[in-house]
Amino acid sequence: MSLMLFAGGRFLDPVQGALLDGIDVLIEGDRVREVSDRPIQSPSATRVDLRGRTLMPGLIDMHVHVVSSVVNGVANAMTPSSLVALRAGRVMNAMLMRGFTTVRDLGGADLGLVMAVEEGLIDGPRLIICGKALSQTGGHSDPRARSETRPLYTGRLGQIGQICDGVDAVRLAAREELRAGATFVKIMANGGVASPNDPIHALGFSRDEIRAAVEEAENAGTYVAAHLYTDKAIARAVDCGVHSLEHCNLIQSETATKAAAAGAFAVPTLAAYEGLALEGASFGLQPESAAKIETVRKGGLESLAIMREAGLPMGYGSDLLGQLQKYQTLEFELRARVLPLSEVLASATSTAAKLCRMEGEIGALVPGAYADLLVVDGDPLSDPQLFQNDGRALRAIMRGGKFFKNELN
């Protein structure tokens, strides 16, 4: 297997939140073989001189929708699946070029896209999927207008969710997604912004339905992620065993403490609401959805401080739709208004790896981990805008030991 030695730069350790000098990293094939604070002797390795730049782990986005190529959900769902798949390849390549070497899809992506990345048909991030998100009728994955009488177009790749009503239907839907290659289950347990018929305060699914999804996930050795905004919805989901709490804009201290004690984690997605507020209407966001944005946008920054104080671990998420995905790295700048930048970086590397249940494989450059790395001009611990402008500051991007961008020579 080929050997590659990175030396001569600064090394970002996201666990310590520090830049270290004098660290050599040896890559063998698709994995990290050795990391040392002394010069590594490997005569057969190709030496990569970092020339003072920063070497760091690849970024992880814990909440994306790679099949979303347009903001309008109905238009996206009605697009032919073959075209959606080709557009998804372009969406994923753009994510990789921003430095995201792993992404967790929260509704829409299927096993075919996972395999396309693994086979090299798509130059994109490593993809973790839940398949279709599960929703009740009229819930956050039901984009139909009130006057629409036809069934939901679940079979289309561009439709991010499916409808299931009742305990037995939820069990079957969860089992079907897991059978089809999902590695966790996603449910819509609260109202949403981009859907027309469910106000933010609306609760999604009964408690028994949520518990059924949790039981099926646990039977398969995995967990449930839930779309949640309000404190009431979050507390109910935690009581029912939901492990991954998405968004959490309106969470309160008592519930955050309860969630932390239960071993849950949160994935805030502040960039989504900034993007929608800036350009959502111009890209087809419906007026009834646009009216909901400020409710969750205002609470987002406050929620970060609440969850940090409660000790609730947070992963990095963006949750951007269609043309708004260009704002994916804006999350760094938004969170840095409240949180130390070192913690924001950890949320997109070492903390995210724990939440993905891939600690030691992604999110850190340690022996045995995948060789997912970035070479950056600048200091990621002091500049929250460093990753913006579609990865302009990234001199090299490697996933699984393969360069997808290399401007080091």
mmCIF file of C-alpha atoms in Angstrom:
data_model
loop_
_atom_site.group_PDB
_atom_site.id
_atom_site.type_symbol
_atom_site.label_atom_id
_atom_site.label_comp_id
_atom_site.label_asym_id
_atom_site.label_seq_id
_atom_site.Cartn_x
_atom_site.Cartn_y
_atom_site.Cartn_z
ATOM 1 C CA MET A 1 0.000 0.000 0.000
ATOM 2 C CA SER A 2 1.205 3.512 -0.768
ATOM 3 C CA LEU A 3 2.739 5.604 2.020
ATOM 4 C CA MET A 4 2.482 9.379 2.390
ATOM 5 C CA LEU A 5 4.198 11.472 5.071
ATOM 6 C CA PHE A 6 2.812 14.895 6.035
ATOM 7 C CA ALA A 7 5.335 17.104 7.821
ATOM 8 C CA GLY A 8 6.433 20.683 8.291
ATOM 9 C CA GLY A 9 3.185 22.286 9.383
ATOM 10 C CA ARG A 10 0.892 22.826 12.341
ATOM 11 C CA PHE A 11 -1.380 20.040 13.556
ATOM 12 C CA LEU A 12 -4.912 20.724 14.777
ATOM 13 C CA ASP A 13 -5.979 18.468 17.636
ATOM 14 C CA PRO A 14 -9.752 19.059 17.997
ATOM 15 C CA VAL A 15 -9.919 17.252 21.342
ATOM 16 C CA GLN A 16 -7.336 19.564 22.926
ATOM 17 C CA GLY A 17 -8.532 22.533 20.884
ATOM 18 C CA ALA A 18 -4.926 23.355 20.109
ATOM 19 C CA LEU A 19 -2.512 23.824 17.223
ATOM 20 C CA LEU A 20 0.628 21.754 17.727
ATOM 21 C CA ASP A 21 3.999 22.124 16.040
ATOM 22 C CA GLY A 22 6.371 19.346 15.057
ATOM 23 C CA ILE A 23 3.774 16.627 14.417
ATOM 24 C CA ASP A 24 4.350 14.150 11.581
ATOM 25 C CA VAL A 25 1.492 12.080 10.144
ATOM 26 C CA LEU A 26 2.071 8.915 8.101
ATOM 27 C CA ILE A 27 -0.732 7.681 5.831
ATOM 28 C CA GLU A 28 -0.848 4.109 4.548
ATOM 29 C CA GLY A 29 -3.515 3.383 1.970
ATOM 30 C CA ASP A 30 -6.813 4.778 3.246
ATOM 31 C CA ARG A 31 -5.818 4.941 6.937
ATOM 32 C CA VAL A 32 -3.600 6.871 9.316
ATOM 33 C CA ARG A 33 -0.704 4.634 10.244
ATOM 34 C CA GLU A 34 1.322 6.799 12.633
ATOM 35 C CA VAL A 35 1.187 10.206 14.320
ATOM 36 C CA SER A 36 4.296 11.370 16.162
ATOM 37 C CA ASP A 37 5.842 14.457 17.746
ATOM 38 C CA ARG A 38 9.208 13.162 16.509
ATOM 39 C CA PRO A 39 10.288 12.872 12.862
ATOM 40 C CA ILE A 40 8.857 9.697 11.328
ATOM 41 C CA GLN A 41 11.433 7.687 9.407
ATOM 42 C CA SER A 42 9.835 6.146 6.323
ATOM 43 C CA PRO A 43 12.165 6.206 3.310
ATOM 44 C CA SER A 44 9.548 4.713 0.983
ATOM 45 C CA ALA A 45 6.891 7.310 1.816
ATOM 46 C CA THR A 46 6.095 10.242 -0.446
ATOM 47 C CA ARG A 47 6.856 13.337 1.629
ATOM 48 C CA VAL A 48 4.295 16.163 1.632
ATOM 49 C CA ASP A 49 5.807 19.434 2.882
ATOM 50 C CA LEU A 50 3.060 21.462 4.545
ATOM 51 C CA ARG A 51 5.216 24.632 4.596
ATOM 52 C CA GLY A 52 3.709 25.920 7.813
ATOM 53 C CA ARG A 53 0.085 25.319 6.876
ATOM 54 C CA THR A 54 -2.457 23.663 9.197
ATOM 55 C CA LEU A 55 -3.155 19.943 8.948
ATOM 56 C CA MET A 56 -6.514 18.950 10.438
ATOM 57 C CA PRO A 57 -9.193 16.231 10.256
ATOM 58 C CA GLY A 58 -11.854 16.448 7.575
ATOM 59 C CA LEU A 59 -15.087 18.129 8.632
ATOM 60 C CA ILE A 60 -18.339 16.301 9.443
ATOM 61 C CA ASP A 61 -21.808 17.763 8.799
ATOM 62 C CA MET A 62 -24.370 15.911 10.899
ATOM 63 C CA HIS A 63 -27.503 17.200 9.142
ATOM 64 C CA VAL A 64 -27.696 17.491 5.350
ATOM 65 C CA HIS A 65 -30.126 16.639 2.556
ATOM 66 C CA VAL A 66 -28.007 15.714 -0.452
ATOM 67 C CA VAL A 67 -31.003 14.996 -2.709
ATOM 68 C CA SER A 68 -32.311 18.543 -2.224
ATOM 69 C CA SER A 69 -31.257 20.442 -5.323
ATOM 70 C CA VAL A 70 -33.994 23.120 -5.139
ATOM 71 C CA VAL A 71 -35.502 24.870 -2.109
ATOM 72 C CA ASN A 72 -39.103 24.121 -3.047
ATOM 73 C CA GLY A 73 -39.758 20.644 -1.654
ATOM 74 C CA VAL A 74 -42.672 19.819 -3.950
ATOM 75 C CA ALA A 75 -40.692 20.808 -7.048
ATOM 76 C CA ASN A 76 -37.748 18.744 -5.805
ATOM 77 C CA ALA A 77 -39.950 15.699 -5.202
ATOM 78 C CA MET A 78 -41.523 15.937 -8.661
ATOM 79 C CA THR A 79 -38.143 16.018 -10.408
ATOM 80 C CA PRO A 80 -37.290 12.698 -12.134
ATOM 81 C CA SER A 81 -35.275 10.486 -9.781
ATOM 82 C CA SER A 82 -32.471 10.008 -12.288
ATOM 83 C CA LEU A 83 -32.007 13.774 -12.506
ATOM 84 C CA VAL A 84 -32.158 14.095 -8.707
ATOM 85 C CA ALA A 85 -29.368 11.511 -8.407
ATOM 86 C CA LEU A 86 -27.152 13.347 -10.881
ATOM 87 C CA ARG A 87 -27.773 16.643 -9.125
ATOM 88 C CA ALA A 88 -27.006 14.969 -5.788
ATOM 89 C CA GLY A 89 -23.575 14.085 -7.133
ATOM 90 C CA ARG A 90 -22.933 17.758 -7.822
ATOM 91 C CA VAL A 91 -24.287 18.745 -4.380
ATOM 92 C CA MET A 92 -22.024 16.222 -2.659
ATOM 93 C CA ASN A 93 -18.963 17.251 -4.617
ATOM 94 C CA ALA A 94 -19.518 20.853 -3.511
ATOM 95 C CA MET A 95 -19.738 19.672 0.116
ATOM 96 C CA LEU A 96 -16.437 17.827 -0.243
ATOM 97 C CA MET A 97 -14.800 20.899 -1.756
ATOM 98 C CA ARG A 98 -15.876 22.871 1.338
ATOM 99 C CA GLY A 99 -13.944 20.384 3.479
ATOM 100 C CA PHE A 100 -16.706 17.991 4.570
ATOM 101 C CA THR A 101 -15.334 14.470 4.216
ATOM 102 C CA THR A 102 -18.311 12.836 6.010
ATOM 103 C CA VAL A 103 -21.966 13.898 6.026
ATOM 104 C CA ARG A 104 -25.025 12.423 7.732
ATOM 105 C CA ASP A 105 -28.134 12.665 5.575
ATOM 106 C CA LEU A 106 -31.373 13.276 7.497
ATOM 107 C CA GLY A 107 -33.862 12.329 4.838
ATOM 108 C CA GLY A 108 -33.842 11.380 1.179
ATOM 109 C CA ALA A 109 -30.484 9.813 0.301
ATOM 110 C CA ASP A 110 -30.580 6.091 -0.461
ATOM 111 C CA LEU A 111 -28.146 3.201 -0.535
ATOM 112 C CA GLY A 112 -27.379 3.806 -4.205
ATOM 113 C CA LEU A 113 -25.795 7.162 -3.389
ATOM 114 C CA VAL A 114 -23.750 5.565 -0.583
ATOM 115 C CA MET A 115 -22.495 2.939 -3.036
ATOM 116 C CA ALA A 116 -21.795 5.554 -5.713
ATOM 117 C CA VAL A 117 -19.405 7.324 -3.330
ATOM 118 C CA GLU A 118 -17.766 4.058 -2.302
ATOM 119 C CA GLU A 119 -17.310 2.999 -5.936
ATOM 120 C CA GLY A 120 -15.896 6.387 -6.908
ATOM 121 C CA LEU A 121 -18.770 7.327 -9.197
ATOM 122 C CA ILE A 122 -19.358 10.441 -7.067
ATOM 123 C CA ASP A 123 -16.498 12.538 -5.729
ATOM 124 C CA GLY A 124 -18.225 13.365 -2.475
ATOM 125 C CA PRO A 125 -18.097 12.865 1.288
ATOM 126 C CA ARG A 126 -18.572 9.572 3.075
ATOM 127 C CA LEU A 127 -22.368 9.290 3.377
ATOM 128 C CA ILE A 128 -24.359 8.101 6.414
ATOM 129 C CA ILE A 129 -28.084 7.694 5.728
ATOM 130 C CA CYS A 130 -31.486 7.198 7.367
ATOM 131 C CA GLY A 131 -33.342 6.700 4.077
ATOM 132 C CA LYS A 132 -36.718 8.419 4.056
ATOM 133 C CA ALA A 133 -37.684 10.391 7.148
ATOM 134 C CA LEU A 134 -40.868 9.109 8.804
ATOM 135 C CA SER A 135 -43.779 11.527 9.163
ATOM 136 C CA GLN A 136 -47.416 11.424 10.128
ATOM 137 C CA THR A 137 -50.017 12.686 7.661
ATOM 138 C CA GLY A 138 -49.763 16.468 7.591
ATOM 139 C CA GLY A 139 -46.380 16.382 9.303
ATOM 140 C CA HIS A 140 -43.034 17.817 8.318
ATOM 141 C CA SER A 141 -42.376 15.324 5.492
ATOM 142 C CA ASP A 142 -45.828 15.872 3.965
ATOM 143 C CA PRO A 143 -45.384 18.794 1.534
ATOM 144 C CA ARG A 144 -48.832 18.505 -0.076
ATOM 145 C CA ALA A 145 -51.081 21.543 -0.241
ATOM 146 C CA ARG A 146 -54.358 21.347 1.681
ATOM 147 C CA SER A 147 -56.266 21.024 -1.579
ATOM 148 C CA GLU A 148 -54.162 18.072 -2.768
ATOM 149 C CA THR A 149 -55.996 14.715 -2.653
ATOM 150 C CA ARG A 150 -53.450 12.461 -4.333
ATOM 151 C CA PRO A 151 -51.152 10.172 -2.286
ATOM 152 C CA LEU A 152 -47.651 11.343 -1.448
ATOM 153 C CA TYR A 153 -45.016 10.571 -4.117
ATOM 154 C CA THR A 154 -42.846 8.534 -1.746
ATOM 155 C CA GLY A 155 -41.165 6.489 -4.457
ATOM 156 C CA ARG A 156 -39.340 9.511 -5.857
ATOM 157 C CA LEU A 157 -35.742 10.104 -4.775
ATOM 158 C CA GLY A 158 -36.368 13.832 -4.365
ATOM 159 C CA GLN A 159 -39.066 13.286 -1.712
ATOM 160 C CA ILE A 160 -37.218 13.292 1.626
ATOM 161 C CA GLY A 161 -39.833 11.434 3.674
ATOM 162 C CA GLN A 162 -42.664 8.938 3.805
ATOM 163 C CA ILE A 163 -45.970 8.964 5.664
ATOM 164 C CA CYS A 164 -46.859 6.346 8.273
ATOM 165 C CA ASP A 165 -49.793 6.606 10.677
ATOM 166 C CA GLY A 166 -50.245 4.268 13.623
ATOM 167 C CA VAL A 167 -47.859 2.070 15.597
ATOM 168 C CA ASP A 168 -47.837 -0.829 13.142
ATOM 169 C CA ALA A 169 -47.234 1.470 10.170
ATOM 170 C CA VAL A 170 -44.338 3.178 11.978
ATOM 171 C CA ARG A 171 -42.784 -0.196 12.808
ATOM 172 C CA LEU A 172 -43.046 -1.327 9.201
ATOM 173 C CA ALA A 173 -41.636 1.937 7.852
ATOM 174 C CA ALA A 174 -38.659 1.825 10.239
ATOM 175 C CA ARG A 175 -37.962 -1.797 9.346
ATOM 176 C CA GLU A 176 -38.189 -1.033 5.632
ATOM 177 C CA GLU A 177 -35.695 1.832 5.852
ATOM 178 C CA LEU A 178 -33.265 -0.275 7.890
ATOM 179 C CA ARG A 179 -33.668 -3.162 5.439
ATOM 180 C CA ALA A 180 -32.923 -0.811 2.553
ATOM 181 C CA GLY A 181 -29.586 0.295 4.019
ATOM 182 C CA ALA A 182 -30.349 3.003 6.591
ATOM 183 C CA THR A 183 -27.994 3.052 9.580
ATOM 184 C CA PHE A 184 -30.387 5.008 11.816
ATOM 185 C CA VAL A 185 -34.059 6.059 11.790
ATOM 186 C CA LYS A 186 -35.353 9.624 11.366
ATOM 187 C CA ILE A 187 -38.786 10.801 12.547
ATOM 188 C CA MET A 188 -40.558 14.153 12.248
ATOM 189 C CA ALA A 189 -41.726 14.737 15.838
ATOM 190 C CA ASN A 190 -42.572 18.449 15.586
ATOM 191 C CA GLY A 191 -43.896 21.033 13.154
ATOM 192 C CA GLY A 192 -41.513 22.559 10.645
ATOM 193 C CA VAL A 193 -40.614 25.574 8.543
ATOM 194 C CA ALA A 194 -40.509 24.141 5.026
ATOM 195 C CA SER A 195 -43.782 22.171 5.261
ATOM 196 C CA PRO A 196 -47.119 23.940 4.688
ATOM 197 C CA ASN A 197 -49.598 22.435 7.140
ATOM 198 C CA ASP A 198 -47.839 21.951 10.477
ATOM 199 C CA PRO A 199 -47.195 25.010 12.685
ATOM 200 C CA ILE A 200 -43.988 25.031 14.726
ATOM 201 C CA HIS A 201 -45.829 24.099 17.949
ATOM 202 C CA ALA A 202 -47.521 21.017 16.416
ATOM 203 C CA LEU A 203 -46.426 17.670 17.851
ATOM 204 C CA GLY A 204 -45.633 14.873 15.413
ATOM 205 C CA PHE A 205 -46.639 11.262 16.165
ATOM 206 C CA SER A 206 -48.140 9.884 19.341
ATOM 207 C CA ARG A 207 -45.898 8.729 22.163
ATOM 208 C CA ASP A 208 -46.619 5.114 21.261
ATOM 209 C CA GLU A 209 -45.618 5.733 17.652
ATOM 210 C CA ILE A 210 -42.341 7.348 18.733
ATOM 211 C CA ARG A 211 -41.610 4.469 21.132
ATOM 212 C CA ALA A 212 -42.273 1.996 18.319
ATOM 213 C CA ALA A 213 -39.667 3.690 16.116
ATOM 214 C CA VAL A 214 -37.197 3.749 19.012
ATOM 215 C CA GLU A 215 -37.753 0.062 19.742
ATOM 216 C CA GLU A 216 -37.231 -0.923 16.116
ATOM 217 C CA ALA A 217 -34.040 1.127 15.926
ATOM 218 C CA GLU A 218 -32.716 -0.336 19.168
ATOM 219 C CA ASN A 219 -33.583 -3.851 17.964
ATOM 220 C CA ALA A 220 -31.360 -3.144 14.966
ATOM 221 C CA GLY A 221 -28.554 -1.805 17.179
ATOM 222 C CA THR A 222 -29.016 1.819 16.263
ATOM 223 C CA TYR A 223 -30.956 4.954 17.265
ATOM 224 C CA VAL A 224 -33.680 7.437 16.316
ATOM 225 C CA ALA A 225 -33.026 11.017 15.249
ATOM 226 C CA ALA A 226 -35.969 13.402 15.523
ATOM 227 C CA HIS A 227 -36.814 16.750 13.958
ATOM 228 C CA LEU A 228 -37.638 18.969 16.972
ATOM 229 C CA TYR A 229 -38.012 22.657 17.789
ATOM 230 C CA THR A 230 -40.171 23.264 20.868
ATOM 231 C CA ASP A 231 -39.253 22.452 24.433
ATOM 232 C CA LYS A 232 -42.393 20.344 24.858
ATOM 233 C CA ALA A 233 -41.623 18.254 21.774
ATOM 234 C CA ILE A 234 -37.992 17.753 22.798
ATOM 235 C CA ALA A 235 -38.876 16.682 26.364
ATOM 236 C CA ARG A 236 -41.454 14.212 25.043
ATOM 237 C CA ALA A 237 -38.963 12.753 22.541
ATOM 238 C CA VAL A 238 -36.308 12.287 25.240
ATOM 239 C CA ASP A 239 -38.870 10.531 27.458
ATOM 240 C CA CYS A 240 -39.635 8.186 24.559
ATOM 241 C CA GLY A 241 -35.967 7.279 24.018
ATOM 242 C CA VAL A 242 -35.008 9.464 21.050
ATOM 243 C CA HIS A 243 -31.235 9.786 20.960
ATOM 244 C CA SER A 244 -30.460 12.457 18.323
ATOM 245 C CA LEU A 245 -32.240 15.795 18.771
ATOM 246 C CA GLU A 246 -32.215 17.826 15.557
ATOM 247 C CA HIS A 247 -32.467 21.659 15.634
ATOM 248 C CA CYS A 248 -33.632 22.272 19.267
ATOM 249 C CA ASN A 249 -34.048 26.037 18.737
ATOM 250 C CA LEU A 250 -36.586 26.509 21.532
ATOM 251 C CA ILE A 251 -35.131 24.140 24.150
ATOM 252 C CA GLN A 252 -35.128 25.217 27.819
ATOM 253 C CA SER A 253 -32.638 24.475 30.589
ATOM 254 C CA GLU A 254 -34.585 21.726 32.370
ATOM 255 C CA THR A 255 -35.129 19.775 29.177
ATOM 256 C CA ALA A 256 -31.510 20.236 28.065
ATOM 257 C CA THR A 257 -30.349 18.845 31.411
ATOM 258 C CA LYS A 258 -32.757 15.912 31.073
ATOM 259 C CA ALA A 259 -31.495 15.199 27.555
ATOM 260 C CA ALA A 260 -27.877 15.268 28.679
ATOM 261 C CA ALA A 261 -28.622 12.889 31.567
ATOM 262 C CA ALA A 262 -30.327 10.504 29.130
ATOM 263 C CA GLY A 263 -27.193 10.379 26.958
ATOM 264 C CA ALA A 264 -28.833 12.163 24.054
ATOM 265 C CA PHE A 265 -27.130 14.695 21.800
ATOM 266 C CA ALA A 266 -28.256 17.730 19.834
ATOM 267 C CA VAL A 267 -27.574 18.923 16.293
ATOM 268 C CA PRO A 268 -28.332 22.668 15.966
ATOM 269 C CA THR A 269 -28.704 23.948 12.405
ATOM 270 C CA LEU A 270 -28.581 27.745 12.569
ATOM 271 C CA ALA A 271 -27.317 28.199 9.000
ATOM 272 C CA ALA A 272 -30.584 26.804 7.654
ATOM 273 C CA TYR A 273 -32.641 29.706 9.006
ATOM 274 C CA GLU A 274 -30.101 32.331 7.984
ATOM 275 C CA GLY A 275 -30.113 30.958 4.459
ATOM 276 C CA LEU A 276 -33.912 30.821 4.319
ATOM 277 C CA ALA A 277 -34.199 34.360 5.689
ATOM 278 C CA LEU A 278 -31.685 35.682 3.167
ATOM 279 C CA GLU A 279 -32.867 33.996 -0.005
ATOM 280 C CA GLY A 280 -35.538 31.395 0.699
ATOM 281 C CA ALA A 281 -38.417 33.329 -0.856
ATOM 282 C CA SER A 282 -36.487 34.049 -4.045
ATOM 283 C CA PHE A 283 -35.833 30.320 -4.505
ATOM 284 C CA GLY A 284 -39.439 29.220 -4.080
ATOM 285 C CA LEU A 285 -40.037 28.938 -0.335
ATOM 286 C CA GLN A 286 -43.786 29.199 0.143
ATOM 287 C CA PRO A 287 -45.159 32.258 2.024
ATOM 288 C CA GLU A 288 -46.650 30.111 4.799
ATOM 289 C CA SER A 289 -43.195 28.631 5.392
ATOM 290 C CA ALA A 290 -41.356 31.955 5.209
ATOM 291 C CA ALA A 291 -43.622 33.294 7.966
ATOM 292 C CA LYS A 292 -42.323 30.622 10.367
ATOM 293 C CA ILE A 293 -38.624 31.408 10.024
ATOM 294 C CA GLU A 294 -38.247 34.131 12.659
ATOM 295 C CA THR A 295 -39.845 31.954 15.367
ATOM 296 C CA VAL A 296 -36.990 29.475 15.270
ATOM 297 C CA ARG A 297 -34.266 31.840 14.064
ATOM 298 C CA LYS A 298 -34.435 34.058 17.162
ATOM 299 C CA GLY A 299 -34.200 31.131 19.559
ATOM 300 C CA GLY A 300 -31.268 29.451 17.839
ATOM 301 C CA LEU A 301 -28.376 31.375 19.402
ATOM 302 C CA GLU A 302 -29.977 31.254 22.855
ATOM 303 C CA SER A 303 -30.331 27.485 22.576
ATOM 304 C CA LEU A 304 -26.568 27.065 22.116
ATOM 305 C CA ALA A 305 -25.809 28.646 25.482
ATOM 306 C CA ILE A 306 -28.572 26.636 27.168
ATOM 307 C CA MET A 307 -27.325 23.317 25.814
ATOM 308 C CA ARG A 308 -23.688 24.105 26.580
ATOM 309 C CA GLU A 309 -24.566 24.985 30.180
ATOM 310 C CA ALA A 310 -26.484 21.690 30.513
ATOM 311 C CA GLY A 311 -23.572 19.648 29.157
ATOM 312 C CA LEU A 312 -25.583 18.419 26.163
ATOM 313 C CA PRO A 313 -23.107 17.489 23.403
ATOM 314 C CA MET A 314 -23.692 19.219 20.078
ATOM 315 C CA GLY A 315 -22.784 18.117 16.574
ATOM 316 C CA TYR A 316 -22.374 20.445 13.596
ATOM 317 C CA GLY A 317 -25.393 20.643 11.281
ATOM 318 C CA SER A 318 -26.452 22.847 8.378
ATOM 319 C CA ASP A 319 -29.782 21.439 7.049
ATOM 320 C CA LEU A 320 -29.715 23.664 3.975
ATOM 321 C CA LEU A 321 -31.970 23.024 1.010
ATOM 322 C CA GLY A 322 -31.262 23.351 -2.686
ATOM 323 C CA GLN A 323 -29.584 26.551 -3.796
ATOM 324 C CA LEU A 324 -29.000 27.578 -0.162
ATOM 325 C CA GLN A 325 -26.401 24.838 0.409
ATOM 326 C CA LYS A 326 -23.713 27.389 -0.450
ATOM 327 C CA TYR A 327 -24.150 28.641 3.156
ATOM 328 C CA GLN A 328 -23.000 25.299 4.638
ATOM 329 C CA THR A 329 -19.941 26.720 6.420
ATOM 330 C CA LEU A 330 -21.780 29.805 7.723
ATOM 331 C CA GLU A 331 -22.618 27.664 10.774
ATOM 332 C CA PHE A 332 -19.072 28.211 12.082
ATOM 333 C CA GLU A 333 -19.504 31.974 12.146
ATOM 334 C CA LEU A 334 -23.009 31.839 13.660
ATOM 335 C CA ARG A 335 -22.070 29.487 16.490
ATOM 336 C CA ALA A 336 -18.872 31.410 17.240
ATOM 337 C CA ARG A 337 -21.050 34.339 18.347
ATOM 338 C CA VAL A 338 -21.948 32.267 21.420
ATOM 339 C CA LEU A 339 -19.472 29.381 21.701
ATOM 340 C CA PRO A 340 -15.664 29.174 21.751
ATOM 341 C CA LEU A 341 -14.458 28.456 18.233
ATOM 342 C CA SER A 342 -12.533 25.430 19.511
ATOM 343 C CA GLU A 343 -15.858 23.874 20.574
ATOM 344 C CA VAL A 344 -17.445 24.682 17.235
ATOM 345 C CA LEU A 345 -14.576 22.910 15.469
ATOM 346 C CA ALA A 346 -14.939 19.927 17.792
ATOM 347 C CA SER A 347 -18.653 19.776 16.910
ATOM 348 C CA ALA A 348 -17.620 19.249 13.274
ATOM 349 C CA THR A 349 -14.827 16.766 14.021
ATOM 350 C CA SER A 350 -14.234 14.787 17.236
ATOM 351 C CA THR A 351 -17.660 15.338 18.829
ATOM 352 C CA ALA A 352 -19.454 14.593 15.571
ATOM 353 C CA ALA A 353 -17.498 11.339 15.253
ATOM 354 C CA LYS A 354 -18.812 10.188 18.638
ATOM 355 C CA LEU A 355 -22.349 11.063 17.638
ATOM 356 C CA CYS A 356 -21.913 9.118 14.376
ATOM 357 C CA ARG A 357 -20.636 6.179 16.442
ATOM 358 C CA MET A 358 -17.428 6.292 14.404
ATOM 359 C CA GLU A 359 -15.041 7.575 17.069
ATOM 360 C CA GLY A 360 -11.474 6.669 16.166
ATOM 361 C CA GLU A 361 -12.407 6.350 12.484
ATOM 362 C CA ILE A 362 -13.381 9.901 11.491
ATOM 363 C CA GLY A 363 -13.082 13.347 13.052
ATOM 364 C CA ALA A 364 -9.493 12.880 14.284
ATOM 365 C CA LEU A 365 -6.097 12.062 12.824
ATOM 366 C CA VAL A 366 -5.123 9.117 15.011
ATOM 367 C CA PRO A 367 -3.627 5.717 14.144
ATOM 368 C CA GLY A 368 -6.254 3.517 12.548
ATOM 369 C CA ALA A 369 -8.569 6.369 11.517
ATOM 370 C CA TYR A 370 -9.557 6.989 7.937
ATOM 371 C CA ALA A 371 -7.139 9.314 6.190
ATOM 372 C CA ASP A 372 -9.678 12.133 5.969
ATOM 373 C CA LEU A 373 -7.778 15.399 6.217
ATOM 374 C CA LEU A 374 -7.549 19.026 5.186
ATOM 375 C CA VAL A 375 -4.554 21.296 4.666
ATOM 376 C CA VAL A 376 -5.577 24.866 5.425
ATOM 377 C CA ASP A 377 -4.071 28.313 4.964
ATOM 378 C CA GLY A 378 -4.774 30.062 8.261
ATOM 379 C CA ASP A 379 -5.743 29.268 11.831
ATOM 380 C CA PRO A 380 -9.101 27.477 12.210
ATOM 381 C CA LEU A 381 -9.071 28.260 15.946
ATOM 382 C CA SER A 382 -9.097 32.026 15.439
ATOM 383 C CA ASP A 383 -10.963 32.658 12.174
ATOM 384 C CA PRO A 384 -14.640 31.568 12.097
ATOM 385 C CA GLN A 385 -14.891 32.564 8.429
ATOM 386 C CA LEU A 386 -11.927 30.470 7.320
ATOM 387 C CA PHE A 387 -13.989 27.722 5.673
ATOM 388 C CA GLN A 388 -16.329 30.057 3.785
ATOM 389 C CA ASN A 389 -16.070 30.994 0.103
ATOM 390 C CA ASP A 390 -16.468 27.354 -0.982
ATOM 391 C CA GLY A 391 -13.193 26.179 0.507
ATOM 392 C CA ARG A 392 -10.920 28.866 -0.905
ATOM 393 C CA ALA A 393 -8.521 28.528 2.049
ATOM 394 C CA LEU A 394 -8.224 24.749 1.614
ATOM 395 C CA ARG A 395 -5.005 23.811 -0.123
ATOM 396 C CA ALA A 396 -5.664 20.062 0.032
ATOM 397 C CA ILE A 397 -8.633 17.772 0.687
ATOM 398 C CA MET A 398 -8.179 14.046 1.234
ATOM 399 C CA ARG A 399 -10.810 11.404 1.941
ATOM 400 C CA GLY A 400 -9.827 7.818 2.562
ATOM 401 C CA GLY A 401 -6.229 8.406 1.510
ATOM 402 C CA LYS A 402 -7.164 9.934 -1.858
ATOM 403 C CA PHE A 403 -6.614 13.575 -2.772
ATOM 404 C CA PHE A 404 -9.699 15.276 -4.179
ATOM 405 C CA LYS A 405 -7.942 18.644 -4.144
ATOM 406 C CA ASN A 406 -4.185 19.206 -3.998
ATOM 407 C CA GLU A 407 -2.609 22.640 -4.416
ATOM 408 C CA LEU A 408 0.453 21.937 -2.263
ATOM 409 C CA ASN A 409 3.003 21.754 -5.068
#
